[in-house]
Coordinates of C-alpha atoms and ligand atoms in Angstrom, one line a residue:
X522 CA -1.0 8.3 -23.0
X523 CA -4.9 7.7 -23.7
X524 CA -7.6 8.6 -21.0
X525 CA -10.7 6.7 -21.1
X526 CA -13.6 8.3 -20.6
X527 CA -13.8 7.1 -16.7
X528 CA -10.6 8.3 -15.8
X529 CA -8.1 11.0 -16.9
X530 CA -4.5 11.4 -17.6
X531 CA -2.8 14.0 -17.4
X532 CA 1.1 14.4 -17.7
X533 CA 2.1 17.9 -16.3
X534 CA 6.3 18.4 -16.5
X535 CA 7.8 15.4 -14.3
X536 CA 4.4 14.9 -12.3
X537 CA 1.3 12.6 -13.5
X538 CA -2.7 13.5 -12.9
X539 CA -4.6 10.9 -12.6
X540 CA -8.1 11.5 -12.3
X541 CA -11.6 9.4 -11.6
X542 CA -14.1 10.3 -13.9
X543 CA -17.4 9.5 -13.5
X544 CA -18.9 12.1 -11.1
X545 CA -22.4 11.2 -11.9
X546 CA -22.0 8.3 -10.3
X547 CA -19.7 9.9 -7.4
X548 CA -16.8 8.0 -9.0
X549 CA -18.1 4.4 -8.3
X550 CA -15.6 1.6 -9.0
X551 CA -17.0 -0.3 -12.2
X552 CA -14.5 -3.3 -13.3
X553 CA -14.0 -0.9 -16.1
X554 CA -12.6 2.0 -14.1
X555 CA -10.5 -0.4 -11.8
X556 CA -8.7 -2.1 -15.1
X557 CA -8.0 1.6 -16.5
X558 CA -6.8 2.5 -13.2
X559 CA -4.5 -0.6 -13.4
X560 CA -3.6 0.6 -17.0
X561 CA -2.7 4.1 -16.2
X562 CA -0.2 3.6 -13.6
X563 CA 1.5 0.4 -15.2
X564 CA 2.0 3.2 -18.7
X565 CA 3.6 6.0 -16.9
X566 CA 5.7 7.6 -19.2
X567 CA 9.7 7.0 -17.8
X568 CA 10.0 10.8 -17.4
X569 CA 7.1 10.8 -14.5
X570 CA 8.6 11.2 -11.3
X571 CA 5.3 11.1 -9.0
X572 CA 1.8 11.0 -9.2
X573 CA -1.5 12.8 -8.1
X574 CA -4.8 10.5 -7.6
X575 CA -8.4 12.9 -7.5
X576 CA -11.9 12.4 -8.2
X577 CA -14.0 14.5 -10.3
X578 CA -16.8 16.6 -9.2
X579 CA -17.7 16.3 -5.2
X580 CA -16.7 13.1 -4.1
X581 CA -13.6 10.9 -4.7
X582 CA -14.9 7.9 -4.8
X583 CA -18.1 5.7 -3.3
X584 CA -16.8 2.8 -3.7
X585 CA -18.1 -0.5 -5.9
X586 CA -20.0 0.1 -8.5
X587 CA -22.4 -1.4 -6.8
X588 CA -24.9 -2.1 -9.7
X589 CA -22.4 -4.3 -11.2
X590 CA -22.5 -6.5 -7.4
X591 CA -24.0 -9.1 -9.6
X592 CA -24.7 -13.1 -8.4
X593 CA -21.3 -14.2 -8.7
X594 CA -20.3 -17.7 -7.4
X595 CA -17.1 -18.1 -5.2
X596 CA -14.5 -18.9 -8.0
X597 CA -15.8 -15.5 -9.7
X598 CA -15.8 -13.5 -6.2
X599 CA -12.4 -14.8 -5.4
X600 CA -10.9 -13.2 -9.0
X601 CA -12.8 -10.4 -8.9
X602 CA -11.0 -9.2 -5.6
X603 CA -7.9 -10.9 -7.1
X604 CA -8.6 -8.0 -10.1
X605 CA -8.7 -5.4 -7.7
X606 CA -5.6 -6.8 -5.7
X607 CA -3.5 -6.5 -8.9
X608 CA -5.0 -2.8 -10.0
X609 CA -4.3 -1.6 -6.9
X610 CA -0.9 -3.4 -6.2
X611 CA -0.3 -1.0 -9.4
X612 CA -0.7 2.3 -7.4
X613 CA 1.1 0.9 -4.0
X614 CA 3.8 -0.4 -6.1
X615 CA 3.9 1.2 -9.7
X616 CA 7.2 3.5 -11.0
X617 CA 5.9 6.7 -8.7
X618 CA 4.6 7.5 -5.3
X619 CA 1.4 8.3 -5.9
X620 CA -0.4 11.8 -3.6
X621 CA -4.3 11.3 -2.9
X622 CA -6.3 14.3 -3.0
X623 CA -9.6 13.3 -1.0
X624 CA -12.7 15.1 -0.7
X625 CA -16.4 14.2 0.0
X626 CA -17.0 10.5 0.3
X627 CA -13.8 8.4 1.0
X628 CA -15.9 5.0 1.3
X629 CA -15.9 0.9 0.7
X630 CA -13.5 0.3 -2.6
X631 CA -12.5 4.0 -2.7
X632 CA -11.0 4.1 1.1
X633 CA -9.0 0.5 0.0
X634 CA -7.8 2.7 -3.1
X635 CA -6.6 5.9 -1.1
X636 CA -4.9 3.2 0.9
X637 CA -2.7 1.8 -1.9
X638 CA -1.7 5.2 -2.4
X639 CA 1.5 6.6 -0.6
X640 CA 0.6 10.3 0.8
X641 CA -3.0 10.8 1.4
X642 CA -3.8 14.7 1.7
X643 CA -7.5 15.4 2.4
X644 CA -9.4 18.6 2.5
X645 CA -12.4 19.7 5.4
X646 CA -15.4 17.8 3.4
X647 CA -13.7 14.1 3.2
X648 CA -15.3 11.4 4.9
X649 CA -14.4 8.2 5.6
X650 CA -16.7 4.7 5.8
X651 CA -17.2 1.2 5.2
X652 CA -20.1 0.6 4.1
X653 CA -19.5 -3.4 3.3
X654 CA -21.0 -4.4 6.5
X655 CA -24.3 -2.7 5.7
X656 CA -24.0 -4.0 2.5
X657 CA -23.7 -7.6 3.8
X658 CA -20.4 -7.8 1.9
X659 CA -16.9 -7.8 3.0
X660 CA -13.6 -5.7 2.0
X661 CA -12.1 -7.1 -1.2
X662 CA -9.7 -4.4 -3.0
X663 CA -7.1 -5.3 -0.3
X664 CA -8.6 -3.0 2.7
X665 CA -8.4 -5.9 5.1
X666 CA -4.2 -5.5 4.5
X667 CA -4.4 -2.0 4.6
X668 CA -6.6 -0.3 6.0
X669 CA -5.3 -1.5 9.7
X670 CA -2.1 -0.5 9.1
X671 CA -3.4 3.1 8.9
X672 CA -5.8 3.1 11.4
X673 CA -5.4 -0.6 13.2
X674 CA -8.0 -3.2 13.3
X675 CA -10.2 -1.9 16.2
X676 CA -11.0 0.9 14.6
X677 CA -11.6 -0.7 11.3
X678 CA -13.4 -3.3 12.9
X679 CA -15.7 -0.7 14.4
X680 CA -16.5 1.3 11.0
X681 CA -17.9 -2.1 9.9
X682 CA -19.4 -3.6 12.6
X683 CA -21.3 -0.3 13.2
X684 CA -21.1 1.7 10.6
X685 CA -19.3 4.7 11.9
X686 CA -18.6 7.4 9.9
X687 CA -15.2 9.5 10.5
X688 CA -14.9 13.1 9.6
X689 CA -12.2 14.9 8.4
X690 CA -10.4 15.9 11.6
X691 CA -11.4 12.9 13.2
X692 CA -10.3 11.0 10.3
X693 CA -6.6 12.6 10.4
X694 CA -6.3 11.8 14.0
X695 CA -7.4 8.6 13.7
X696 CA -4.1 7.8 10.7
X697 CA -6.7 7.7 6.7
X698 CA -4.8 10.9 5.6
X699 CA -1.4 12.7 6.6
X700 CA -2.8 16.3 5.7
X701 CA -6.0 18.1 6.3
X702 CA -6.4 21.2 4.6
X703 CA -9.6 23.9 3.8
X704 CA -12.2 22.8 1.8
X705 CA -11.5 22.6 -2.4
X706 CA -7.4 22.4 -1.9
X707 CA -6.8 19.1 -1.2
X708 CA -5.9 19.1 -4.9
X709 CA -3.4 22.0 -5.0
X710 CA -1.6 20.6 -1.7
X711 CA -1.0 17.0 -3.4
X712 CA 0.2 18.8 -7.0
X713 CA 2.7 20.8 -4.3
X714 CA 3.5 17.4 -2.7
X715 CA 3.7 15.2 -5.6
X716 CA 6.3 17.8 -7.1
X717 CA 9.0 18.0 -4.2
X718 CA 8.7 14.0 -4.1
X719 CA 9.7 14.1 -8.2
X720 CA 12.9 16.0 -7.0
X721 CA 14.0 13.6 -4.4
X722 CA 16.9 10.7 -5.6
X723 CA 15.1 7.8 -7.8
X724 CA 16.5 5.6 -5.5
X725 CA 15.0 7.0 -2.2
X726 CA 11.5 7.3 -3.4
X727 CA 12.1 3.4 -4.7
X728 CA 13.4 2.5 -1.5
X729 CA 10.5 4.3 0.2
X730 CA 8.1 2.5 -1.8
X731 CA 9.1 -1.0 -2.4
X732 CA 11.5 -1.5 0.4
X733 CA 10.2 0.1 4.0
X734 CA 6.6 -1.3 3.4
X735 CA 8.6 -4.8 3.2
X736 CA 10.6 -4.1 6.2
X737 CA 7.5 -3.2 8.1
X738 CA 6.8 -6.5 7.7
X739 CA 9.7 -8.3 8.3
X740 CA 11.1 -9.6 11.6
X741 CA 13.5 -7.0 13.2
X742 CA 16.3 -8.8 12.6
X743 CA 15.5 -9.4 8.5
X744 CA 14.1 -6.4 8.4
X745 CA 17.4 -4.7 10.1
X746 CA 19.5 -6.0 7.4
X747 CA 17.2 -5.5 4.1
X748 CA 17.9 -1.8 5.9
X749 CA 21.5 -2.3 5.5
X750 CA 21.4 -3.3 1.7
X751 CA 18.8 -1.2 0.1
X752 CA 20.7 2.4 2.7
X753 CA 23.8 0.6 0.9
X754 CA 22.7 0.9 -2.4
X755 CA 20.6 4.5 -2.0
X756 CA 24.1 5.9 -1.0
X757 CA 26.1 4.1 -4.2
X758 CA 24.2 6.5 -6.7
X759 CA 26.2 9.0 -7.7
X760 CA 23.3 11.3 -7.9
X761 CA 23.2 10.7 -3.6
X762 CA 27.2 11.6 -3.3
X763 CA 26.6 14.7 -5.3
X764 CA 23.8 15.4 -2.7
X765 CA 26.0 15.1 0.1
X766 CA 28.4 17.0 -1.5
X767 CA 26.0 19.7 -2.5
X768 CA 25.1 19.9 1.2
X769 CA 28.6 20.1 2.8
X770 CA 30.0 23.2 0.5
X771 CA 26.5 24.9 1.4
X772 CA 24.6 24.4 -2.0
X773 CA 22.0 22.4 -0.4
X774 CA 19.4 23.6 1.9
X775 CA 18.9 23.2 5.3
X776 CA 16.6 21.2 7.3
X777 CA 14.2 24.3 8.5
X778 CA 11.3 24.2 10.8
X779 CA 7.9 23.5 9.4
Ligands
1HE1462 C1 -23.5 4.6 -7.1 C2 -22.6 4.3 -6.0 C3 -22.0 3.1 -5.9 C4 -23.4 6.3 -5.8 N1 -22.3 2.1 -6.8 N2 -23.8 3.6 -8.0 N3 -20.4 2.0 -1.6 C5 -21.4 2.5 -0.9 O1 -22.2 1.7 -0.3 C6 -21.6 3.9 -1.0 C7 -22.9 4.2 -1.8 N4 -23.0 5.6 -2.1 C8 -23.4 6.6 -1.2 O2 -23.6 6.3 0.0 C9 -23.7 8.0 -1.7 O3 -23.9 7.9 -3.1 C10 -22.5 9.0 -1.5 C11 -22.4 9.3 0.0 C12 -21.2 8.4 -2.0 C13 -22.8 10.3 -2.3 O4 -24.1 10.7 -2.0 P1 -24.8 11.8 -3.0 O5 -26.1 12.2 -2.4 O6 -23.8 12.8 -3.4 O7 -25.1 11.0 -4.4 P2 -26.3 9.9 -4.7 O8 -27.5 10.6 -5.0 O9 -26.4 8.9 -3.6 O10 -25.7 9.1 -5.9 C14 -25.6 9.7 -7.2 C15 -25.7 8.6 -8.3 O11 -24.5 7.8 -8.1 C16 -26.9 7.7 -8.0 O12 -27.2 7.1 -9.3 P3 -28.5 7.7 -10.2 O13 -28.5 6.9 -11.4 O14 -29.7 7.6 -9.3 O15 -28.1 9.2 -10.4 C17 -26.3 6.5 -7.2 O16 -27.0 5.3 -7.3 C18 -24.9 6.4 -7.8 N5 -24.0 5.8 -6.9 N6 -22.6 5.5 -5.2 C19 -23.2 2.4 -7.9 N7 -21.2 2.8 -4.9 C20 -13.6 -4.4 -3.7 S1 -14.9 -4.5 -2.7 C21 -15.4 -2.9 -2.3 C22 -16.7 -3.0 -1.7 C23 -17.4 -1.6 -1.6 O17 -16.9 -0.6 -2.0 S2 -18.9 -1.6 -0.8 C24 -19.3 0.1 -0.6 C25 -20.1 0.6 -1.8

């Protein structure tokens, strides 16, 4: 695998590091850096089983480059989000769950990017924003999809009508990230994450990724039988009867408290 100079790759056993790269300019999202992050997660090697997504130096990402927010007419504006749709559809919906490790600014384009991915771990100096309203611009790297789903519309609707800024334990109450840990291991929590996701079955972590998200939007009654086919085929593998197996004749552990 090649790493640009904006981003790096990093293949690590049966776990990918994918990292932003330009930390002099707080990782800001340059068409460039959104096409290699496209790039890097559609060239996974085969043998990666998950992936971590970090940002260099002490932010993860600010968002737009905005020096490249250029006059652009509506047919240019419409494919430019459409670029960013299909990079980030990449990360939501590539070969591997992908593990966010935030820290420092979590804002604009880089919020919509932790949002395509499917853990979120963030340490004590993440913040999240949207700064598009003050901007006078809108969402456009698919935020407005999901960015409510994490946190619902009022509140999303709030961080741009007023600019409202969430902190870290705010911002884990309120649904951006599933873990909040100490300052500087955000990193070293998703690498521990992204590991005991490469062990689960293929199939779960496919189902997890490309079906439930499709369910979610479904009608119950679709959405109860694309339940039945894809728990249908998980359980077909032969890798998921040796599981079973493994657990019944005490091989496998135990569910234990956390
Ligand atoms: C940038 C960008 C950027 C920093 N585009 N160059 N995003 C925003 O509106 C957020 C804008 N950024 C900030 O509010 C702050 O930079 C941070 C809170 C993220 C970090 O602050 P700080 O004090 O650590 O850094 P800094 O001094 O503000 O920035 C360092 C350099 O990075 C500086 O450049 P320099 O040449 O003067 O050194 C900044 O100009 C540059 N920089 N952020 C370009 N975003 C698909 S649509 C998505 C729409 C959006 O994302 S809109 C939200 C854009």
């Amino acid at each position: 695998m090649t790493s640009s100079k904006d981003i790096q790759i990093e293949i690590d056993g049966d776990i990918a590091i994918v990292r932003l790269n330009r930390p002099t300019k707080r990782n800001a999202l340059s068409d460039g850096l959104v096409l290699a992050i496209r790039d890097a997660f559609q060239a996974l090697p085969s043998t990666v089983r998950a992936a971590v997504l970090a940002g260099a130096g002490d932010h993860f990402c600010a968002g737009l480059d905005l020096s490249e927010l250029k006059e652009r007419d509506a047919g240019a504006g419409l494919h430019h989000s459409r670029m960013w749709h299909a990079a980030l559809e990449e990360v939501q919906y590539g070969p591997v769950p992908v593990i966010a490790a935030l820290h420092g600014a979590v804002v604009g384009g880089g919020l919509e990017l932790a949002a395509a991915c499917h853990v979120r771990v963030a340490d004590d100096s993440t913040f999240y924003a949207l700064p598009e309203g003050s901007r006078g611009i809108f969402v456009g790297g698919g935020g407005a999809v999901r960015i409510p789903r994490l946190i619902g519309a009022a509140r999303m609707t709030d961080m741009m009508l007023t600019g409202r800024v969430y902190n870290a334990v705010d911002g884990e109450r309120a649904g951006f990230a599933q873990y909040l840990v100490p300052q500087g291991q955000a990193f070293t929590k998703a690498v521990e994450l992204a590991r005991r996701v490469a062990q689960n079955a293929p199939l779960t972590n496919y189902a997890l990724m490309h079906a439930l998200p499709r369910i979610a939007e479904q009608p119950a009654d679709q959405g109860f039988l694309t339940e039945a086919l894809m728990a249908a085929i998980a359980q077909s593998a032969p890798e998921a009867k040796q599981r079973v197996r493994d657990f019944l004749e005490g091989r496998a552990a135990k569910v234990s408290k956390g």
